[in-house]
């Protein structure tokens, strides 16, 4: 009896002579006809492994289906290494590899060009990134991401005007680019345009409401604009969790100014860095405003001890002693400060402290002139 599959096999060979009779029967495909598995013919080493089926034939009683496949795109062998270097943030090597890939494409591979620009920005190679992105903007003028990155390059070079212009183009081309809206808003705020900056930042938050960086920038901008009650809860959210850096916590406290709401932001900072004078001072001021005078004196004493010449810390320490009802201690701090080489601003600051001490003594029935005037 002849082989019932012979006709199908012969037909496959006729249709695609490259197969050379190499036939693989896929029994795992399950019963298909008379208990036999479907026979799939595949050229050995074909483009299947590259994501392309090539010419393949399924045979069943001489019925043949053909599917065409375009030649696979050959990927540059350096791509995998370049991607790995980007993942591990080895930016110099990533820059070199992505540049090679981009140049090898005849400067037409937009994706490789973008990756090279990203790597250059991370490596602070702002001139190179700008030149690359200007070239890419001609290749893909509707790609908003190119203009966002170009804005970053200009910002790195200190050209904030060009940066704002490119961020504006980016959000026009891609109204869902939360990062571009944040960067635009941050520059507008730094230029003093708080209203338009906050509008851009609100859009960014709507697009990406959980982004801690956007929350931080929004909170800082709102605080600078004097909207402290709007800023504080946003900053609280931004600074929650272990990802918030000590620098960000201190920046937020600076923006809010003397305020009891900075306490949870700065307590972790002084635990890690007890010699940080500014953090101790601002934390002590927050404690004082919260009525926690013992904690305030501890923090402000630590600030003054870490830098005995810090006039701001000394002034806040003297005020805390006045609030605590310890005029003698306040006087000692003021006398120490008067022996320093104070600036005009610092002299005026201690004049206010002396006036506050005099007023407190006067209200207690003591001499109102107990504190001599400060130096003129």
mmCIF file of C-alpha atoms in Angstrom:
data_model
loop_
_atom_site.group_PDB
_atom_site.id
_atom_site.type_symbol
_atom_site.label_atom_id
_atom_site.label_comp_id
_atom_site.label_asym_id
_atom_site.label_seq_id
_atom_site.Cartn_x
_atom_site.Cartn_y
_atom_site.Cartn_z
ATOM 1 C CA UNK A 1 0.000 0.000 0.000
ATOM 2 C CA UNK A 2 1.441 3.400 -0.905
ATOM 3 C CA UNK A 3 2.229 6.010 1.699
ATOM 4 C CA UNK A 4 -0.969 8.078 2.189
ATOM 5 C CA UNK A 5 1.187 11.171 2.813
ATOM 6 C CA UNK A 6 3.390 10.780 -0.247
ATOM 7 C CA UNK A 7 1.241 13.035 -2.406
ATOM 8 C CA UNK A 8 1.301 15.800 0.180
ATOM 9 C CA UNK A 9 5.076 15.513 0.630
ATOM 10 C CA UNK A 10 5.701 15.591 -3.081
ATOM 11 C CA UNK A 11 3.441 18.603 -3.484
ATOM 12 C CA UNK A 12 5.360 20.465 -0.795
ATOM 13 C CA UNK A 13 8.660 19.788 -2.542
ATOM 14 C CA UNK A 14 7.245 21.008 -5.830
ATOM 15 C CA UNK A 15 5.930 24.194 -4.292
ATOM 16 C CA UNK A 16 9.157 25.067 -2.487
ATOM 17 C CA UNK A 17 12.167 23.232 -3.848
ATOM 18 C CA UNK A 18 14.385 24.866 -1.209
ATOM 19 C CA UNK A 19 12.985 22.481 1.353
ATOM 20 C CA UNK A 20 14.942 19.663 -0.249
ATOM 21 C CA UNK A 21 12.587 17.061 1.170
ATOM 22 C CA UNK A 22 13.277 18.129 4.787
ATOM 23 C CA UNK A 23 9.966 17.400 6.435
ATOM 24 C CA UNK A 24 9.182 17.705 10.150
ATOM 25 C CA UNK A 25 6.011 16.080 11.389
ATOM 26 C CA UNK A 26 4.572 17.868 14.377
ATOM 27 C CA UNK A 27 2.800 15.164 16.361
ATOM 28 C CA UNK A 28 2.212 17.568 19.213
ATOM 29 C CA UNK A 29 -0.302 19.381 17.076
ATOM 30 C CA UNK A 30 -2.834 16.729 18.019
ATOM 31 C CA UNK A 31 -5.013 14.429 15.861
ATOM 32 C CA UNK A 32 -5.915 16.033 12.598
ATOM 33 C CA UNK A 33 -7.046 13.280 10.196
ATOM 34 C CA UNK A 34 -7.359 9.545 10.749
ATOM 35 C CA UNK A 35 -5.372 9.915 13.963
ATOM 36 C CA UNK A 36 -2.382 11.377 12.135
ATOM 37 C CA UNK A 37 -0.718 14.616 13.275
ATOM 38 C CA UNK A 38 -0.534 17.634 11.050
ATOM 39 C CA UNK A 39 2.641 17.856 9.014
ATOM 40 C CA UNK A 40 4.418 21.181 9.066
ATOM 41 C CA UNK A 41 7.207 21.770 6.611
ATOM 42 C CA UNK A 42 9.765 24.331 7.608
ATOM 43 C CA UNK A 43 13.014 25.213 6.019
ATOM 44 C CA UNK A 44 15.879 24.452 8.340
ATOM 45 C CA UNK A 45 17.428 27.682 9.591
ATOM 46 C CA UNK A 46 14.619 29.746 8.065
ATOM 47 C CA UNK A 47 13.570 33.178 9.192
ATOM 48 C CA UNK A 48 11.189 31.699 11.768
ATOM 49 C CA UNK A 49 13.683 32.311 14.562
ATOM 50 C CA UNK A 50 13.755 35.959 13.499
ATOM 51 C CA UNK A 51 10.024 36.349 13.976
ATOM 52 C CA UNK A 52 9.148 35.571 10.337
ATOM 53 C CA UNK A 53 7.565 32.347 9.073
ATOM 54 C CA UNK A 54 9.006 32.581 5.577
ATOM 55 C CA UNK A 55 7.335 30.212 3.119
ATOM 56 C CA UNK A 56 5.590 27.504 5.080
ATOM 57 C CA UNK A 57 3.114 24.946 3.925
ATOM 58 C CA UNK A 58 0.499 23.005 5.737
ATOM 59 C CA UNK A 59 -0.646 19.969 3.772
ATOM 60 C CA UNK A 60 -3.890 18.141 4.081
ATOM 61 C CA UNK A 61 -4.997 15.867 1.263
ATOM 62 C CA UNK A 62 -3.261 18.077 -1.220
ATOM 63 C CA UNK A 63 -4.829 21.324 0.041
ATOM 64 C CA UNK A 64 -2.061 23.843 0.509
ATOM 65 C CA UNK A 65 -2.045 27.260 2.210
ATOM 66 C CA UNK A 66 0.761 29.676 1.475
ATOM 67 C CA UNK A 67 1.796 32.745 3.434
ATOM 68 C CA UNK A 68 4.345 35.213 2.233
ATOM 69 C CA UNK A 69 6.951 36.855 4.421
ATOM 70 C CA UNK A 70 9.145 39.826 3.844
ATOM 71 C CA UNK A 71 12.846 39.502 4.402
ATOM 72 C CA UNK A 72 13.625 39.948 8.112
ATOM 73 C CA UNK A 73 15.279 43.113 9.310
ATOM 74 C CA UNK A 74 18.818 42.330 10.370
ATOM 75 C CA UNK A 75 19.435 43.894 13.784
ATOM 76 C CA UNK A 76 22.774 45.486 14.529
ATOM 77 C CA UNK A 77 24.654 43.077 16.821
ATOM 78 C CA UNK A 78 25.694 46.026 19.007
ATOM 79 C CA UNK A 79 22.104 46.831 19.937
ATOM 80 C CA UNK A 80 21.803 44.289 22.740
ATOM 81 C CA UNK A 81 25.006 45.528 24.364
ATOM 82 C CA UNK A 82 23.945 49.157 23.980
ATOM 83 C CA UNK A 83 20.622 48.377 25.650
ATOM 84 C CA UNK A 84 22.442 46.595 28.466
ATOM 85 C CA UNK A 85 24.757 49.569 29.010
ATOM 86 C CA UNK A 86 21.748 51.890 29.205
ATOM 87 C CA UNK A 87 20.045 49.594 31.719
ATOM 88 C CA UNK A 88 23.055 49.585 34.026
ATOM 89 C CA UNK A 89 23.524 53.337 33.490
ATOM 90 C CA UNK A 90 27.001 53.018 32.030
ATOM 91 C CA UNK A 91 26.388 56.180 30.070
ATOM 92 C CA UNK A 92 29.787 56.684 28.429
ATOM 93 C CA UNK A 93 29.765 53.217 26.900
ATOM 94 C CA UNK A 94 26.069 53.482 26.040
ATOM 95 C CA UNK A 95 26.740 56.773 24.261
ATOM 96 C CA UNK A 96 29.554 55.251 22.225
ATOM 97 C CA UNK A 97 27.551 52.180 21.188
ATOM 98 C CA UNK A 98 24.356 54.049 20.291
ATOM 99 C CA UNK A 99 26.411 56.553 18.290
ATOM 100 C CA UNK A 100 28.032 53.738 16.323
ATOM 101 C CA UNK A 101 24.640 52.181 15.578
ATOM 102 C CA UNK A 102 23.161 55.520 14.534
ATOM 103 C CA UNK A 103 26.076 56.367 12.245
ATOM 104 C CA UNK A 104 26.068 52.855 10.749
ATOM 105 C CA UNK A 105 22.428 53.416 9.758
ATOM 106 C CA UNK A 106 23.461 56.380 7.662
ATOM 107 C CA UNK A 107 22.111 58.700 10.374
ATOM 108 C CA UNK A 108 18.562 57.548 9.635
ATOM 109 C CA UNK A 109 17.763 55.318 12.632
ATOM 110 C CA UNK A 110 15.645 57.651 14.756
ATOM 111 C CA UNK A 111 15.400 55.255 17.690
ATOM 112 C CA UNK A 112 19.165 54.746 17.891
ATOM 113 C CA UNK A 113 19.581 58.512 17.591
ATOM 114 C CA UNK A 114 17.181 59.081 20.485
ATOM 115 C CA UNK A 115 18.939 56.509 22.638
ATOM 116 C CA UNK A 116 22.288 58.133 21.922
ATOM 117 C CA UNK A 117 20.858 61.532 22.870
ATOM 118 C CA UNK A 118 19.413 60.155 26.118
ATOM 119 C CA UNK A 119 22.770 58.628 27.011
ATOM 120 C CA UNK A 120 24.569 61.882 26.224
ATOM 121 C CA UNK A 121 22.176 63.838 28.427
ATOM 122 C CA UNK A 122 22.793 61.437 31.299
ATOM 123 C CA UNK A 123 26.547 61.821 30.746
ATOM 124 C CA UNK A 124 26.182 65.655 30.764
ATOM 125 C CA UNK A 125 27.290 65.827 27.109
ATOM 126 C CA UNK A 126 24.782 68.549 26.393
ATOM 127 C CA UNK A 127 26.410 69.965 23.247
ATOM 128 C CA UNK A 128 26.508 66.557 21.593
ATOM 129 C CA UNK A 129 22.956 65.781 22.629
ATOM 130 C CA UNK A 130 21.710 69.090 21.250
ATOM 131 C CA UNK A 131 23.388 68.526 17.885
ATOM 132 C CA UNK A 132 21.994 65.010 17.637
ATOM 133 C CA UNK A 133 18.471 66.093 18.547
ATOM 134 C CA UNK A 134 18.480 68.984 16.082
ATOM 135 C CA UNK A 135 19.304 66.460 13.341
ATOM 136 C CA UNK A 136 16.559 64.111 14.563
ATOM 137 C CA UNK A 137 14.010 66.935 14.604
ATOM 138 C CA UNK A 138 14.430 67.134 10.822
ATOM 139 C CA UNK A 139 13.972 63.382 10.434
ATOM 140 C CA UNK A 140 10.883 63.184 12.680
ATOM 141 C CA UNK A 141 9.465 66.694 13.123
ATOM 142 C CA UNK A 142 6.196 65.424 14.635
ATOM 143 C CA UNK A 143 7.925 63.454 17.410
ATOM 144 C CA UNK A 144 7.315 65.413 20.590
ATOM 145 C CA UNK A 145 9.858 63.443 22.598
ATOM 146 C CA UNK A 146 12.670 64.823 20.445
ATOM 147 C CA UNK A 147 11.779 68.385 21.405
ATOM 148 C CA UNK A 148 11.430 67.469 25.084
ATOM 149 C CA UNK A 149 14.933 66.019 25.091
ATOM 150 C CA UNK A 150 16.163 69.031 23.112
ATOM 151 C CA UNK A 151 14.725 71.204 25.871
ATOM 152 C CA UNK A 152 16.727 69.183 28.414
ATOM 153 C CA UNK A 153 19.892 69.719 26.371
ATOM 154 C CA UNK A 154 19.325 73.488 26.206
ATOM 155 C CA UNK A 155 18.552 73.556 29.926
ATOM 156 C CA UNK A 156 21.797 71.707 30.634
ATOM 157 C CA UNK A 157 23.631 74.357 28.614
ATOM 158 C CA UNK A 158 21.968 77.119 30.604
ATOM 159 C CA UNK A 159 19.785 78.383 27.744
ATOM 160 C CA UNK A 160 16.488 78.416 29.591
ATOM 161 C CA UNK A 161 14.740 80.441 26.894
ATOM 162 C CA UNK A 162 15.444 77.803 24.232
ATOM 163 C CA UNK A 163 14.558 75.084 26.740
ATOM 164 C CA UNK A 164 11.132 76.595 27.442
ATOM 165 C CA UNK A 165 10.508 77.003 23.719
ATOM 166 C CA UNK A 166 11.264 73.350 23.023
ATOM 167 C CA UNK A 167 9.216 72.111 25.962
ATOM 168 C CA UNK A 168 6.356 74.183 24.577
ATOM 169 C CA UNK A 169 6.716 72.487 21.177
ATOM 170 C CA UNK A 170 6.841 69.092 22.903
ATOM 171 C CA UNK A 171 3.535 69.562 24.746
ATOM 172 C CA UNK A 172 1.916 70.908 21.584
ATOM 173 C CA UNK A 173 2.943 67.795 19.645
ATOM 174 C CA UNK A 174 2.130 65.402 22.479
ATOM 175 C CA UNK A 175 -0.515 66.631 24.895
ATOM 176 C CA UNK A 176 -0.075 63.504 27.033
ATOM 177 C CA UNK A 177 3.629 63.948 27.768
ATOM 178 C CA UNK A 178 3.511 64.463 31.533
ATOM 179 C CA UNK A 179 7.281 64.872 31.762
ATOM 180 C CA UNK A 180 7.337 67.698 29.224
ATOM 181 C CA UNK A 181 4.565 69.529 31.088
ATOM 182 C CA UNK A 182 6.508 69.140 34.350
ATOM 183 C CA UNK A 183 9.739 70.436 32.843
ATOM 184 C CA UNK A 184 7.940 73.357 31.222
ATOM 185 C CA UNK A 185 6.177 74.201 34.477
ATOM 186 C CA UNK A 186 9.394 74.029 36.478
ATOM 187 C CA UNK A 187 11.123 76.489 34.141
ATOM 188 C CA UNK A 188 8.152 78.848 34.171
ATOM 189 C CA UNK A 189 8.149 78.806 37.968
ATOM 190 C CA UNK A 190 11.901 79.420 38.156
ATOM 191 C CA UNK A 191 11.387 82.409 35.840
ATOM 192 C CA UNK A 192 8.811 83.809 38.251
ATOM 193 C CA UNK A 193 5.796 82.942 36.080
ATOM 194 C CA UNK A 194 4.162 80.993 38.888
ATOM 195 C CA UNK A 195 0.601 81.065 37.539
ATOM 196 C CA UNK A 196 1.454 79.603 34.135
ATOM 197 C CA UNK A 197 3.969 77.271 35.759
ATOM 198 C CA UNK A 198 1.384 75.882 38.148
ATOM 199 C CA UNK A 199 -1.054 75.405 35.255
ATOM 200 C CA UNK A 200 1.520 73.276 33.418
ATOM 201 C CA UNK A 201 2.274 71.336 36.595
ATOM 202 C CA UNK A 202 -1.421 70.698 37.262
ATOM 203 C CA UNK A 203 -1.698 69.219 33.765
ATOM 204 C CA UNK A 204 1.325 67.022 34.487
ATOM 205 C CA UNK A 205 -0.269 65.816 37.728
ATOM 206 C CA UNK A 206 -3.518 64.994 35.949
ATOM 207 C CA UNK A 207 -1.594 62.881 33.455
ATOM 208 C CA UNK A 208 0.608 61.227 36.097
ATOM 209 C CA UNK A 209 -0.948 61.848 39.527
ATOM 210 C CA UNK A 210 1.400 59.583 41.483
ATOM 211 C CA UNK A 211 4.669 61.023 40.182
ATOM 212 C CA UNK A 212 6.697 62.160 43.237
ATOM 213 C CA UNK A 213 8.954 64.448 41.216
ATOM 214 C CA UNK A 214 5.993 66.347 39.775
ATOM 215 C CA UNK A 215 4.465 66.632 43.235
ATOM 216 C CA UNK A 216 7.727 68.023 44.581
ATOM 217 C CA UNK A 217 8.114 70.590 41.801
ATOM 218 C CA UNK A 218 4.459 71.616 42.124
ATOM 219 C CA UNK A 219 4.757 71.990 45.897
ATOM 220 C CA UNK A 220 7.936 74.065 45.624
ATOM 221 C CA UNK A 221 6.376 76.328 43.006
ATOM 222 C CA UNK A 222 3.182 76.774 45.026
ATOM 223 C CA UNK A 223 5.213 77.613 48.138
ATOM 224 C CA UNK A 224 7.273 80.177 46.227
ATOM 225 C CA UNK A 225 4.009 81.694 45.013
ATOM 226 C CA UNK A 226 2.859 82.023 48.629
ATOM 227 C CA UNK A 227 0.200 79.311 48.353
ATOM 228 C CA UNK A 228 1.482 77.507 51.437
ATOM 229 C CA UNK A 229 -1.761 75.709 52.220
ATOM 230 C CA UNK A 230 -1.849 74.274 48.699
ATOM 231 C CA UNK A 231 1.852 73.454 48.754
ATOM 232 C CA UNK A 232 2.105 71.639 52.086
ATOM 233 C CA UNK A 233 -0.169 68.625 51.398
ATOM 234 C CA UNK A 234 1.360 68.100 47.953
ATOM 235 C CA UNK A 235 4.849 68.210 49.446
ATOM 236 C CA UNK A 236 3.762 65.747 52.129
ATOM 237 C CA UNK A 237 2.800 63.269 49.428
ATOM 238 C CA UNK A 238 5.988 63.923 47.474
ATOM 239 C CA UNK A 239 8.230 63.292 50.477
ATOM 240 C CA UNK A 240 6.581 60.111 51.720
ATOM 241 C CA UNK A 241 8.526 56.919 51.370
ATOM 242 C CA UNK A 242 12.204 56.060 51.184
ATOM 243 C CA UNK A 243 12.772 57.494 47.703
ATOM 244 C CA UNK A 244 12.674 61.110 48.892
ATOM 245 C CA UNK A 245 16.214 62.396 49.273
ATOM 246 C CA UNK A 246 17.493 64.514 52.130
ATOM 247 C CA UNK A 247 18.166 67.294 49.655
ATOM 248 C CA UNK A 248 14.549 67.256 48.500
ATOM 249 C CA UNK A 249 13.308 67.347 52.095
ATOM 250 C CA UNK A 250 15.503 70.344 52.848
ATOM 251 C CA UNK A 251 14.422 72.127 49.661
ATOM 252 C CA UNK A 252 10.781 71.659 50.630
ATOM 253 C CA UNK A 253 11.428 73.014 54.125
ATOM 254 C CA UNK A 254 13.188 76.059 52.667
ATOM 255 C CA UNK A 255 10.262 76.717 50.333
ATOM 256 C CA UNK A 256 7.689 76.515 53.118
ATOM 257 C CA UNK A 257 9.766 78.613 55.526
ATOM 258 C CA UNK A 258 9.380 78.477 59.318
ATOM 259 C CA UNK A 259 6.399 76.146 59.689
ATOM 260 C CA UNK A 260 5.475 73.249 61.946
ATOM 261 C CA UNK A 261 4.540 71.184 58.877
ATOM 262 C CA UNK A 262 8.229 70.690 58.049
ATOM 263 C CA UNK A 263 8.769 68.517 61.149
ATOM 264 C CA UNK A 264 8.105 65.105 59.526
ATOM 265 C CA UNK A 265 10.219 66.111 56.524
ATOM 266 C CA UNK A 266 13.295 67.041 58.522
ATOM 267 C CA UNK A 267 13.295 64.544 61.389
ATOM 268 C CA UNK A 268 14.725 61.773 59.135
ATOM 269 C CA UNK A 269 17.374 64.198 57.848
ATOM 270 C CA UNK A 270 18.766 65.111 61.260
ATOM 271 C CA UNK A 271 18.720 61.479 62.357
ATOM 272 C CA UNK A 272 21.014 60.684 59.451
ATOM 273 C CA UNK A 273 22.949 63.958 59.516
ATOM 274 C CA UNK A 274 22.954 65.440 63.035
ATOM 275 C CA UNK A 275 25.653 67.935 62.024
ATOM 276 C CA UNK A 276 23.507 69.488 59.294
ATOM 277 C CA UNK A 277 23.114 72.976 60.722
ATOM 278 C CA UNK A 278 20.348 74.165 58.429
ATOM 279 C CA UNK A 279 18.239 71.029 58.889
ATOM 280 C CA UNK A 280 18.569 71.261 62.699
ATOM 281 C CA UNK A 281 17.694 74.957 62.637
ATOM 282 C CA UNK A 282 14.621 74.571 60.458
ATOM 283 C CA UNK A 283 13.453 71.575 62.468
ATOM 284 C CA UNK A 284 13.916 73.541 65.702
ATOM 285 C CA UNK A 285 11.895 76.439 64.292
ATOM 286 C CA UNK A 286 9.144 73.991 63.348
ATOM 287 C CA UNK A 287 9.120 72.517 66.852
ATOM 288 C CA UNK A 288 8.928 76.003 68.370
ATOM 289 C CA UNK A 289 5.930 76.912 66.225
ATOM 290 C CA UNK A 290 4.285 73.641 67.254
ATOM 291 C CA UNK A 291 4.785 74.543 70.922
ATOM 292 C CA UNK A 292 7.304 71.743 71.455
ATOM 293 C CA UNK A 293 9.871 73.969 73.152
ATOM 294 C CA UNK A 294 12.031 71.221 74.667
ATOM 295 C CA UNK A 295 12.481 69.624 71.255
ATOM 296 C CA UNK A 296 13.024 73.060 69.727
ATOM 297 C CA UNK A 297 15.849 73.869 72.143
ATOM 298 C CA UNK A 298 17.474 70.478 71.541
ATOM 299 C CA UNK A 299 17.473 70.969 67.768
ATOM 300 C CA UNK A 300 18.520 74.622 67.861
ATOM 301 C CA UNK A 301 21.303 73.930 70.364
ATOM 302 C CA UNK A 302 22.569 71.188 68.045
ATOM 303 C CA UNK A 303 22.464 73.658 65.151
ATOM 304 C CA UNK A 304 24.414 76.302 67.075
ATOM 305 C CA UNK A 305 26.972 73.764 68.263
ATOM 306 C CA UNK A 306 27.515 72.383 64.768
ATOM 307 C CA UNK A 307 28.304 75.919 63.538
ATOM 308 C CA UNK A 308 28.846 78.477 66.314
ATOM 309 C CA UNK A 309 29.054 81.228 63.709
ATOM 310 C CA UNK A 310 25.646 80.583 62.109
ATOM 311 C CA UNK A 311 23.756 83.762 62.925
ATOM 312 C CA UNK A 312 20.395 82.345 61.818
ATOM 313 C CA UNK A 313 20.708 79.366 64.148
ATOM 314 C CA UNK A 314 21.784 81.628 67.024
ATOM 315 C CA UNK A 315 18.879 84.007 66.465
ATOM 316 C CA UNK A 316 16.365 81.147 66.438
ATOM 317 C CA UNK A 317 17.940 79.663 69.573
ATOM 318 C CA UNK A 318 17.662 83.008 71.374
ATOM 319 C CA UNK A 319 14.011 83.310 70.347
ATOM 320 C CA UNK A 320 13.303 79.805 71.652
ATOM 321 C CA UNK A 321 14.803 80.729 75.030
ATOM 322 C CA UNK A 322 12.618 83.845 75.093
ATOM 323 C CA UNK A 323 9.541 81.704 74.379
ATOM 324 C CA UNK A 324 10.630 79.301 77.118
ATOM 325 C CA UNK A 325 10.890 82.191 79.598
ATOM 326 C CA UNK A 326 14.666 81.937 80.010
ATOM 327 C CA UNK A 327 15.919 85.489 79.363
ATOM 328 C CA UNK A 328 19.357 84.823 80.824
ATOM 329 C CA UNK A 329 20.021 82.074 78.306
ATOM 330 C CA UNK A 330 18.678 84.279 75.515
ATOM 331 C CA UNK A 331 21.031 87.074 76.648
ATOM 332 C CA UNK A 332 24.034 84.718 76.554
ATOM 333 C CA UNK A 333 23.248 83.707 72.987
ATOM 334 C CA UNK A 334 22.813 87.331 71.902
ATOM 335 C CA UNK A 335 26.126 88.333 73.511
ATOM 336 C CA UNK A 336 27.878 85.496 71.698
ATOM 337 C CA UNK A 337 26.340 86.627 68.397
ATOM 338 C CA UNK A 338 27.328 90.265 68.908
ATOM 339 C CA UNK A 339 30.962 89.194 69.097
ATOM 340 C CA UNK A 340 30.755 87.789 65.583
ATOM 341 C CA UNK A 341 31.458 89.653 62.358
ATOM 342 C CA UNK A 342 27.808 90.083 61.437
ATOM 343 C CA UNK A 343 26.446 91.302 58.114
ATOM 344 C CA UNK A 344 24.018 94.199 57.998
ATOM 345 C CA UNK A 345 21.134 91.756 57.637
ATOM 346 C CA UNK A 346 22.321 89.695 60.617
ATOM 347 C CA UNK A 347 22.668 92.813 62.741
ATOM 348 C CA UNK A 348 19.090 93.772 61.944
ATOM 349 C CA UNK A 349 18.004 90.217 62.759
ATOM 350 C CA UNK A 350 19.552 90.379 66.227
ATOM 351 C CA UNK A 351 18.076 93.830 66.789
ATOM 352 C CA UNK A 352 14.671 92.175 66.350
ATOM 353 C CA UNK A 353 15.653 89.433 68.795
ATOM 354 C CA UNK A 354 16.824 92.022 71.344
ATOM 355 C CA UNK A 355 13.543 93.910 70.943
ATOM 356 C CA UNK A 356 11.633 90.655 71.501
ATOM 357 C CA UNK A 357 13.641 89.962 74.653
ATOM 358 C CA UNK A 358 13.066 93.485 75.925
ATOM 359 C CA UNK A 359 9.358 93.170 75.267
ATOM 360 C CA UNK A 360 9.186 89.869 77.118
ATOM 361 C CA UNK A 361 10.967 91.369 80.115
ATOM 362 C CA UNK A 362 8.697 94.400 80.033
ATOM 363 C CA UNK A 363 5.587 92.241 79.962
ATOM 364 C CA UNK A 364 6.871 90.438 83.068
ATOM 365 C CA UNK A 365 7.422 93.712 84.899
ATOM 366 C CA UNK A 366 11.186 93.712 84.411
ATOM 367 C CA UNK A 367 13.324 96.466 82.912
ATOM 368 C CA UNK A 368 12.555 97.073 79.261
ATOM 369 C CA UNK A 369 16.094 98.256 78.581
ATOM 370 C CA UNK A 370 17.744 95.081 79.838
ATOM 371 C CA UNK A 371 19.095 94.278 76.395
ATOM 372 C CA UNK A 372 21.516 96.837 75.009
ATOM 373 C CA UNK A 373 20.930 97.898 71.411
ATOM 374 C CA UNK A 374 22.770 96.066 68.713
ATOM 375 C CA UNK A 375 25.627 97.506 66.703
ATOM 376 C CA UNK A 376 24.607 100.032 64.115
#
